[in-house]
Short mmCIF file of C-alpha atoms and ligand atoms in Angstrom, two decimals:
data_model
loop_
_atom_site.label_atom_id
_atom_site.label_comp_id
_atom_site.label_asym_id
_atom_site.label_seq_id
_atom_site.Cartn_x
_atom_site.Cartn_y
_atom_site.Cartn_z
CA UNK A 5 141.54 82.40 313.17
CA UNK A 6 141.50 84.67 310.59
CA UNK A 7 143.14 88.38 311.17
CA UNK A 8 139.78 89.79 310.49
CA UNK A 9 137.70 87.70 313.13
CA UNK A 10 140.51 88.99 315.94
CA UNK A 11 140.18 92.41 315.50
CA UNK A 12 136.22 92.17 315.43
CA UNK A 13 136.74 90.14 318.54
CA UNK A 14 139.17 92.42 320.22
CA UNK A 15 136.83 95.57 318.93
CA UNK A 16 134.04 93.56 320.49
CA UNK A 17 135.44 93.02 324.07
CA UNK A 18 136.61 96.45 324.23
CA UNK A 19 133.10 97.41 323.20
CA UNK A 20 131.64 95.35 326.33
CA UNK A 21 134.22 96.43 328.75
CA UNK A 22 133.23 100.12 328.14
CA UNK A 23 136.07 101.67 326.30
CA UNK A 24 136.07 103.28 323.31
CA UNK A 25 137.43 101.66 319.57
CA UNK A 26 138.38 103.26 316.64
CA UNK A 27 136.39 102.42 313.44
CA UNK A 28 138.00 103.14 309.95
CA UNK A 29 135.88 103.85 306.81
CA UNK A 30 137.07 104.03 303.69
CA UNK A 31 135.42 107.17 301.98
CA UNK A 32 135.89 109.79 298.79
CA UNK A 33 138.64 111.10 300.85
CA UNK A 34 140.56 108.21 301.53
CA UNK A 35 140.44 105.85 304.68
CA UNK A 36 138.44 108.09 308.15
CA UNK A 37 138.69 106.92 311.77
CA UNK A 38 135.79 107.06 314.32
CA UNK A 39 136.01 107.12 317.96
CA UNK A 40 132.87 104.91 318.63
CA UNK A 41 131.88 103.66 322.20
CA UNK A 42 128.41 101.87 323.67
CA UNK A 43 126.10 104.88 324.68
CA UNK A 44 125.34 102.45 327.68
CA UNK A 45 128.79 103.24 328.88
CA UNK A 46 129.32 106.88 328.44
CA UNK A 47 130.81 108.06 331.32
CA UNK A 48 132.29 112.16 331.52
CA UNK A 49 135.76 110.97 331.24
CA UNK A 50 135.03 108.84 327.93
CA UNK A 51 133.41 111.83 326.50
CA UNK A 52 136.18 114.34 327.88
CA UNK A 53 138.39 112.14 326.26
CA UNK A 54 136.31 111.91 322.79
CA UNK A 55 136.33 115.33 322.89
CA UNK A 56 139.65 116.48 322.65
CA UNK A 57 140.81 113.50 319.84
CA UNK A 58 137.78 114.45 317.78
CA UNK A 59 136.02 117.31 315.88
CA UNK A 60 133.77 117.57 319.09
CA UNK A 61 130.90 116.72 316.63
CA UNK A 62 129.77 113.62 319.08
CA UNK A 63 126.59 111.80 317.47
CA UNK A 64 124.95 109.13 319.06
CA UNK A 65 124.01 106.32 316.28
CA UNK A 66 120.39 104.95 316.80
CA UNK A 67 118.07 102.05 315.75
CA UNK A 68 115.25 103.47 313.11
CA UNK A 69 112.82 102.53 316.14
CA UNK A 70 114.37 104.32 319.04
CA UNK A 71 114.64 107.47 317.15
CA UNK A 72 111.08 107.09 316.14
CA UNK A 73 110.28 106.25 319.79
CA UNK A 74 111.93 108.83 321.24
CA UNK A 75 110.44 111.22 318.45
CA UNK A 76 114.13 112.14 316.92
CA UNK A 77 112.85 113.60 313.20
CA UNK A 78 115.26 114.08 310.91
CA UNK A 79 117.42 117.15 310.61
CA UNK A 80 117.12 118.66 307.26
CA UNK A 81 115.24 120.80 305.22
CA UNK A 82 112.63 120.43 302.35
CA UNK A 83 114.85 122.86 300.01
CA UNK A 84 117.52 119.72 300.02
CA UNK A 85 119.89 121.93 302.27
CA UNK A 86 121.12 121.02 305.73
CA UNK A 87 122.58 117.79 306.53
CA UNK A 88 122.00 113.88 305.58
CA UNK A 89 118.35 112.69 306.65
CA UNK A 90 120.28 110.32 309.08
CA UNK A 91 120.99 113.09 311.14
CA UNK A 92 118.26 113.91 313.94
CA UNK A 93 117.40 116.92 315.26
CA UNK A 94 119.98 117.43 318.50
CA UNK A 95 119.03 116.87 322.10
CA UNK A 96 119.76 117.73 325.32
CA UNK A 97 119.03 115.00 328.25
CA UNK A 98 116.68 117.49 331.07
CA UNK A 99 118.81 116.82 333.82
CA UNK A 100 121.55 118.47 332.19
CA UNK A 101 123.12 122.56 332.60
CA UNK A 102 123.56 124.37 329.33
CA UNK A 103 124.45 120.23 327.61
CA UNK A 104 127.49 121.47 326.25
CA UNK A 105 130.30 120.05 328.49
CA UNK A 106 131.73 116.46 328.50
CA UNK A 107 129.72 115.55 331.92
CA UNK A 108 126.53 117.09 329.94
CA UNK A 109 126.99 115.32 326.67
CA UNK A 110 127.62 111.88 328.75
CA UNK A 111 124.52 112.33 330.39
CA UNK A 112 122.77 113.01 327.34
CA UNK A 113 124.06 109.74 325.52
CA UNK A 114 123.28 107.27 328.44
CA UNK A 115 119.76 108.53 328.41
CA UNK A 116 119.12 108.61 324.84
CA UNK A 117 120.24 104.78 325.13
CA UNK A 118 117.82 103.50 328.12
CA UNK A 119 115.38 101.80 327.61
CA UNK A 120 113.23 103.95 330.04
CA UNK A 121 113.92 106.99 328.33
CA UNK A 122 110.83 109.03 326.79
CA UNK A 123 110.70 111.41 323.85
CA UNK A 124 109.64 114.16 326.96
CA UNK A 125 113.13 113.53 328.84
CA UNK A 126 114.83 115.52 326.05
CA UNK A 127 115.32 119.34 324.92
CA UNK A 128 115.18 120.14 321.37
CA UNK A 129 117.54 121.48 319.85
CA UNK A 130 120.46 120.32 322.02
CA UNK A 131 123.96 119.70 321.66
CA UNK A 132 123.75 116.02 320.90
CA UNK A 133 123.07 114.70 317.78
CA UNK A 134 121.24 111.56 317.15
CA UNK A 135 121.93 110.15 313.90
CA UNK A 136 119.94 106.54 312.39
CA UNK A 137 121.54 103.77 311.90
CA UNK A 138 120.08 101.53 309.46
CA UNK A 139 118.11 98.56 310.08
CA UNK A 140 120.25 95.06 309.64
CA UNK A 141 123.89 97.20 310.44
CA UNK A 142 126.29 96.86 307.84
CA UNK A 143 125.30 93.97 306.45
CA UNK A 144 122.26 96.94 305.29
CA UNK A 145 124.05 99.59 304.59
CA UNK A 146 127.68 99.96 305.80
CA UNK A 147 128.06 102.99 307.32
CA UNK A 148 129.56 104.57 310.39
CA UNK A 149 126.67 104.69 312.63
CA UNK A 150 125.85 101.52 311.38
CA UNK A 151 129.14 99.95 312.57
CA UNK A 152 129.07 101.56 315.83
CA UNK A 153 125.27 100.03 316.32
CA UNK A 154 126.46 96.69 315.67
CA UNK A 155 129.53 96.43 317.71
CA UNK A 156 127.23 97.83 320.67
CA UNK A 157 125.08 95.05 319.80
CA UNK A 158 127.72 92.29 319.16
CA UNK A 159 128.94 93.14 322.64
CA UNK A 160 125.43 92.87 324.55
CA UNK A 161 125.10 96.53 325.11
CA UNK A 162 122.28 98.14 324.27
CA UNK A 163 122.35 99.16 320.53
CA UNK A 164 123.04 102.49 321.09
CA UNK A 165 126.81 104.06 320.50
CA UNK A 166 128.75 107.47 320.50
CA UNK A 167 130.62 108.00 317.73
CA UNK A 168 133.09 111.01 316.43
CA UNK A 169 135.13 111.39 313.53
CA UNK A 170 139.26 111.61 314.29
CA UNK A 171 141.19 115.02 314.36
CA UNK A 172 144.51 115.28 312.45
CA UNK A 173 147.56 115.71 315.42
CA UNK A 174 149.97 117.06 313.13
CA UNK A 175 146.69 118.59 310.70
CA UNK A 176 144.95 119.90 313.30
CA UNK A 177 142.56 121.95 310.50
CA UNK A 178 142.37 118.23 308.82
CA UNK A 179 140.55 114.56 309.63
CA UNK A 180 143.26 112.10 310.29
CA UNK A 181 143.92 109.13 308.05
CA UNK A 182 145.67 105.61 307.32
CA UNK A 183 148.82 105.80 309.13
CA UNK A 184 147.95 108.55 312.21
CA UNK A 185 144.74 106.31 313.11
CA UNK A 186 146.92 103.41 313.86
CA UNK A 187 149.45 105.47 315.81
CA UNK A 188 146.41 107.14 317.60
CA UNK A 189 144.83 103.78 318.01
CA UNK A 190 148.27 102.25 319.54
CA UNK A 191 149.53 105.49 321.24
CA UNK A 192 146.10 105.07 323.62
CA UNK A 193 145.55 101.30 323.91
CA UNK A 194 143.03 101.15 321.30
CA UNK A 195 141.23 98.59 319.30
CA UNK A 196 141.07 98.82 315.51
CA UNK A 197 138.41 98.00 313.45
CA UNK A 198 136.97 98.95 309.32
CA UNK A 199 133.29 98.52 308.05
CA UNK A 200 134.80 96.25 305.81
CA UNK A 201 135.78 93.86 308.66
CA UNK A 202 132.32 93.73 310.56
CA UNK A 203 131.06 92.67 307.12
CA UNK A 204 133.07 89.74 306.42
CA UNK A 205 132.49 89.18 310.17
CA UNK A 206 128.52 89.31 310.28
CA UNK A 207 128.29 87.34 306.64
CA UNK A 208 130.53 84.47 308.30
CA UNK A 209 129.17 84.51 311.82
CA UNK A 210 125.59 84.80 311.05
CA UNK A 211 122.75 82.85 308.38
CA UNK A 212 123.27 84.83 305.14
CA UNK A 213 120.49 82.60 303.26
CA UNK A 214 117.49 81.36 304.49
CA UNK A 215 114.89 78.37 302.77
CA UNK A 216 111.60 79.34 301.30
CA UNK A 217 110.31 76.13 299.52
CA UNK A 218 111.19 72.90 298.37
CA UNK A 219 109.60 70.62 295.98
CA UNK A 220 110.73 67.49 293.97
CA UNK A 221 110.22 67.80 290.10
CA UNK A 222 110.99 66.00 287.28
CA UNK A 223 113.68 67.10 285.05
CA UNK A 224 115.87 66.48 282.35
CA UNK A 225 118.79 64.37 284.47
CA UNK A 226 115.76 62.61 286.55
CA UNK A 227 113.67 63.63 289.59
CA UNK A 228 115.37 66.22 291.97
CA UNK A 229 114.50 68.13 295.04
CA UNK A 230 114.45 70.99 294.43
CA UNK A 231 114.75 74.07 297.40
CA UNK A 232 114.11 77.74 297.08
CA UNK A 233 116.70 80.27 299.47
CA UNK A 234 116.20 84.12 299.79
CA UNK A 235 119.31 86.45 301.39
CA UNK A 236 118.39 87.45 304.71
CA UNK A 237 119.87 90.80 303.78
CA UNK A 238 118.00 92.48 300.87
CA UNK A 239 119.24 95.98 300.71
CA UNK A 240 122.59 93.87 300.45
CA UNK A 241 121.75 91.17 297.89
CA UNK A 242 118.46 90.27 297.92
CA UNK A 243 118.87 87.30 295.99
CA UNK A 244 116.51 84.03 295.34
CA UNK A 245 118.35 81.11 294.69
CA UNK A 246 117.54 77.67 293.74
CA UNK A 247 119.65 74.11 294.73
CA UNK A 248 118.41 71.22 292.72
CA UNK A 249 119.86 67.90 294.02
CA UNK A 250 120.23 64.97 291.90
CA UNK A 251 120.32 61.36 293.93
CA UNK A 252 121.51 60.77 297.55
CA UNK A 253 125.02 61.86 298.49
CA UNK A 254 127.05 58.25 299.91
CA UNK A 255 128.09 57.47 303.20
CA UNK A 256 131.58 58.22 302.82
CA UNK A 257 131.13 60.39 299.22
CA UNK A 258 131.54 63.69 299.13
CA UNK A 259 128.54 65.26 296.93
CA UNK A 260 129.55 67.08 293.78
CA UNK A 261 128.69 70.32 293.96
CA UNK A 262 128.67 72.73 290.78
CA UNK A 263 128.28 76.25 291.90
CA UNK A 264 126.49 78.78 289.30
CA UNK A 265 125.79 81.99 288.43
CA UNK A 266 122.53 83.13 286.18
CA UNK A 267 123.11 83.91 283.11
CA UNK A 268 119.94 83.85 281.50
CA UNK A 269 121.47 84.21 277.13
CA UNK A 270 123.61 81.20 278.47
CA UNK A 271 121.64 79.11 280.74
CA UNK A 272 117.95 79.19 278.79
CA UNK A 273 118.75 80.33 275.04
CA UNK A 274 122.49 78.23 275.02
CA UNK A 275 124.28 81.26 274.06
CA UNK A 276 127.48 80.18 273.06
CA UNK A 277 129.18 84.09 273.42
CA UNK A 278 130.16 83.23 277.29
CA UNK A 279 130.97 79.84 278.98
CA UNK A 280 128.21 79.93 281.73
CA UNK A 281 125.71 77.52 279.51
CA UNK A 282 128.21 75.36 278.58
CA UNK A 283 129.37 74.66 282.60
CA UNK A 284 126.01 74.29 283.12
CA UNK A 285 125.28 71.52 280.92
CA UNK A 286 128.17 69.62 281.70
CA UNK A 287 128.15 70.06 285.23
CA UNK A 288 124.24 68.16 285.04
CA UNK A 289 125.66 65.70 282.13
CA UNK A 290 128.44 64.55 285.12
CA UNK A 291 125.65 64.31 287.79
CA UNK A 292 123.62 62.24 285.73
CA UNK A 293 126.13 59.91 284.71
CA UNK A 294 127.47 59.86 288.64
CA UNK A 295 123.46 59.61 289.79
CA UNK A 296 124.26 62.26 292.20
CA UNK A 297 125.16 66.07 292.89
CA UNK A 298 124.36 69.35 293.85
CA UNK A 299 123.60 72.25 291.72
CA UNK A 300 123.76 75.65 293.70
CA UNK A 301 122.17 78.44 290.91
CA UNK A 302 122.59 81.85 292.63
CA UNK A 303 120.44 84.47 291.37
CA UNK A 304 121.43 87.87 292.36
CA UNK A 305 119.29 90.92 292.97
CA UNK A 306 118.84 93.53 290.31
CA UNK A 307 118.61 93.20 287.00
CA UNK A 308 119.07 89.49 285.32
CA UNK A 309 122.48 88.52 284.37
CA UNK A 310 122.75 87.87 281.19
CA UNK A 311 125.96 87.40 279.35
CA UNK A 312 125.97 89.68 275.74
CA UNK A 313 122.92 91.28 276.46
CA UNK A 314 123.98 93.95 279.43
CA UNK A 315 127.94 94.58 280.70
CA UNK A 316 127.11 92.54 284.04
CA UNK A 317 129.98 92.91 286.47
CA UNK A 318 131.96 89.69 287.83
CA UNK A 319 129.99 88.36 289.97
CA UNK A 320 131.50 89.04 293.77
CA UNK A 321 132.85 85.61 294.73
CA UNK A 322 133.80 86.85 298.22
CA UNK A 323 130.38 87.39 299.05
CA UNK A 324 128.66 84.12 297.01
CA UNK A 325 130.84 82.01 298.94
CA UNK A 326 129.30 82.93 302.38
CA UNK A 327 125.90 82.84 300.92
CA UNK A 328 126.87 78.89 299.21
CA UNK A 329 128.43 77.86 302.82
CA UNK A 330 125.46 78.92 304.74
CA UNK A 331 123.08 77.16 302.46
CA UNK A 332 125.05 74.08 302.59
CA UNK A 333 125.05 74.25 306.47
CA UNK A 334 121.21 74.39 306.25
CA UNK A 335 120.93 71.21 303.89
CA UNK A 336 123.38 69.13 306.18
CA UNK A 337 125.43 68.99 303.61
CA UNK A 338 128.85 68.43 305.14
CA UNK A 339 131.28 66.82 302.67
CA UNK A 340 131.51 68.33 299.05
CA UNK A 341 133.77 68.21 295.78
CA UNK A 342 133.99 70.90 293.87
CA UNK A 343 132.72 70.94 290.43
CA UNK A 344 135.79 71.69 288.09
CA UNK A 345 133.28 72.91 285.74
CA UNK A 346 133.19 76.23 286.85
CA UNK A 347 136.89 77.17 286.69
CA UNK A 348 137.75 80.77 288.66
CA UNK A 349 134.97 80.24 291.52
CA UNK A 350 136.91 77.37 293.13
CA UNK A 351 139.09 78.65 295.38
CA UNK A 352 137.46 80.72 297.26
CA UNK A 353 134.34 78.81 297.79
CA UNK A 354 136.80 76.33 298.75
CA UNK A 355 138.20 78.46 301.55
CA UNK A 356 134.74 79.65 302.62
CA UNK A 357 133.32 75.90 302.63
CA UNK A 358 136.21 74.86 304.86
CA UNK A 359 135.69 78.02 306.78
CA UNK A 360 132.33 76.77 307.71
CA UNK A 361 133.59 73.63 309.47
CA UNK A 362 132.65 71.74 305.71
CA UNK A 363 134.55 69.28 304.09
CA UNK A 364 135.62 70.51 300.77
CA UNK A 365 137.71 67.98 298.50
CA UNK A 366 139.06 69.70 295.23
CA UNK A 367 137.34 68.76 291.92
ZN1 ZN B 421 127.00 83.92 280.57
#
């Protein structure tokens, strides 16, 4: 298993059991820890405890619906002052004294995470403060709050968590970082876990690519089906992609697959400044001649790639590779060989496809 998937895991269980986890983010200022626990499980002690690691600044990270549903609006002004419009105006839970103290503040956060809470229950302003968490988690924007939400979620809580950024020990004017957050982490039994590693997590673990339409149409190497995907994640990639696939894949052959990026100078006009028309081309030349393989044309969101015409960055392989393996466990597709066509793409995808429980035979 990889090292990522166990400290998800472990972040996960902890999550369920009720005790907190520390989540790193790597910001402006360098790498920042989190306390984070499920709301569902906020207990005086937990929040005691929060409190003296922390900057005491305990927000509670909310779906876009409960804070609508519990009328939470957003604490800033018109004039562009005040804090980020993910921050909600504080609460205070009505059954609580003056809100302030640990036993307060616990109250508050289990209430603002039932599900029979009502936007009456709660005092405005308060000494709580709700902050959104974006819809689809980090795989929509990764964040803090959205982290939190989706280990409360991944854990069957509800998705509802406290979270609190990490006080320097030997700084105590300063945020920890890097090395104190994993002596913190150890020195109290805690799990670790970055943004970066529910990301790979969630574009592993769950559909990254979903099918839209499918067709057969003639074309230049013969008929093919052809079958339209969209990413299930827009604000993330928001692709449409397209796998044309040329004969029947054997019994006991693997199906040639020739992964591509667009690049509209190379693929339609045949610019010859970049490579990406020329794989093309003889990728479909070898599938003709074979009577069978798989083209996987990924289309990014944002402006067309096109080679010479705009400075397009490298396309993120990392990421690709999830969204090819999840399409490829949608067509049944189990056994592949790489296209050597597309030099530079291979080994990853070839990790990813493998990954996936897919046979992937080197070109
Ligand atoms: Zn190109």
């Amino acid at each position: 298993m990889r090292t990522t998937d166990v400290r998800v895991r472990r972040a996960i269980t902890a999550i369920a059991a009720g005790r907190p986890v520390v989540v790193t983010a790597d910001t402006m200022r360098g790498e920042q820890g989190y306390l984070a626990l499920a709301a569902d499980a906020a207990t005086p002690g937990l929040l005691a405890f929060t409190v003296r690691h922390t900057s005491g600044y305990v927000r509670i990270a909310l779906p876009v619906s409960e804070c609508d549903r519990l009328n939470l609006p957003p604490m800033w002004n018109r004039d562009g002052g005040g804090s980020s419009a993910a921050d909600r105006v504080a609460v205070d839970w009505y059954g609580t004294g003056t809100g302030i103290s640990a036993t307060d503040r616990a109250k508050t956060i289990a209430a603002l995470a039932a599900p029979t809470s009502e936007a009456s229950d709660f005092r405005r302003p308060g000494h709580v403060v709700p902050v959104r968490a974006g819809d689809h988690g980090v795989l929509g924007q990764p964040g803090p709050p959205e982290a939190a939400v989706d280990l409360a979620r991944l854990a069957g809580r509800r998705p509802a968590a406290a979270l609190c950024e990490i006080v320097s020990r030997e700084h105590p004017d300063a945020m920890a970082h890097g090395d104190e957050l994993v002596e913190f982490a150890k020195a109290h039994g805690l799990s670790m876990v970055s943004i970066d590693d529910l990301v790979t997590y969630r574009r592993r673990t769950e559909p990254q690519a979903v099918r839209s339409v499918e067709t057969t149409i003639p074309t230049k190497v013969g008929a093919s089906r052809v079958i339209g995907f969209h990413d299930v994640y827009p604000a993330v990639s928001g692709g449409e992609h397209l796998v044309m696939i040329i004969g029947e894949a054997g019994a006991n052959a693997p199906m040639l697959l020739h992964v591509h990026v667009e690049c509209l100078t190379g693929d339609v006009f045949g610019s010859t400044a970049c490579r990406c028309g020329g794989e093309l081309d003889r990728a479909l030349t070898t599938m003709r001649a074979r009577g069978s393989g798989m083209i996987v044309y990924l289309r990014p969101s944002g402006p067309a790639r096109a080679c010479g015409l705009s400075g397009h960055e490298s396309p993120a392989a990392e990421s690709f590779s999830q969204t090819v393996a999840w399409i490829l466990r949608d067509l049944g597709v189990h056994t592949v060989k790489l296209s050597d066509d597309a030099p530079g793409f291979g080994l990853v995808m070839f990790g990813a496809i493998r990954e996936h429980g897919l046979l992937a035979v080197a070109g």
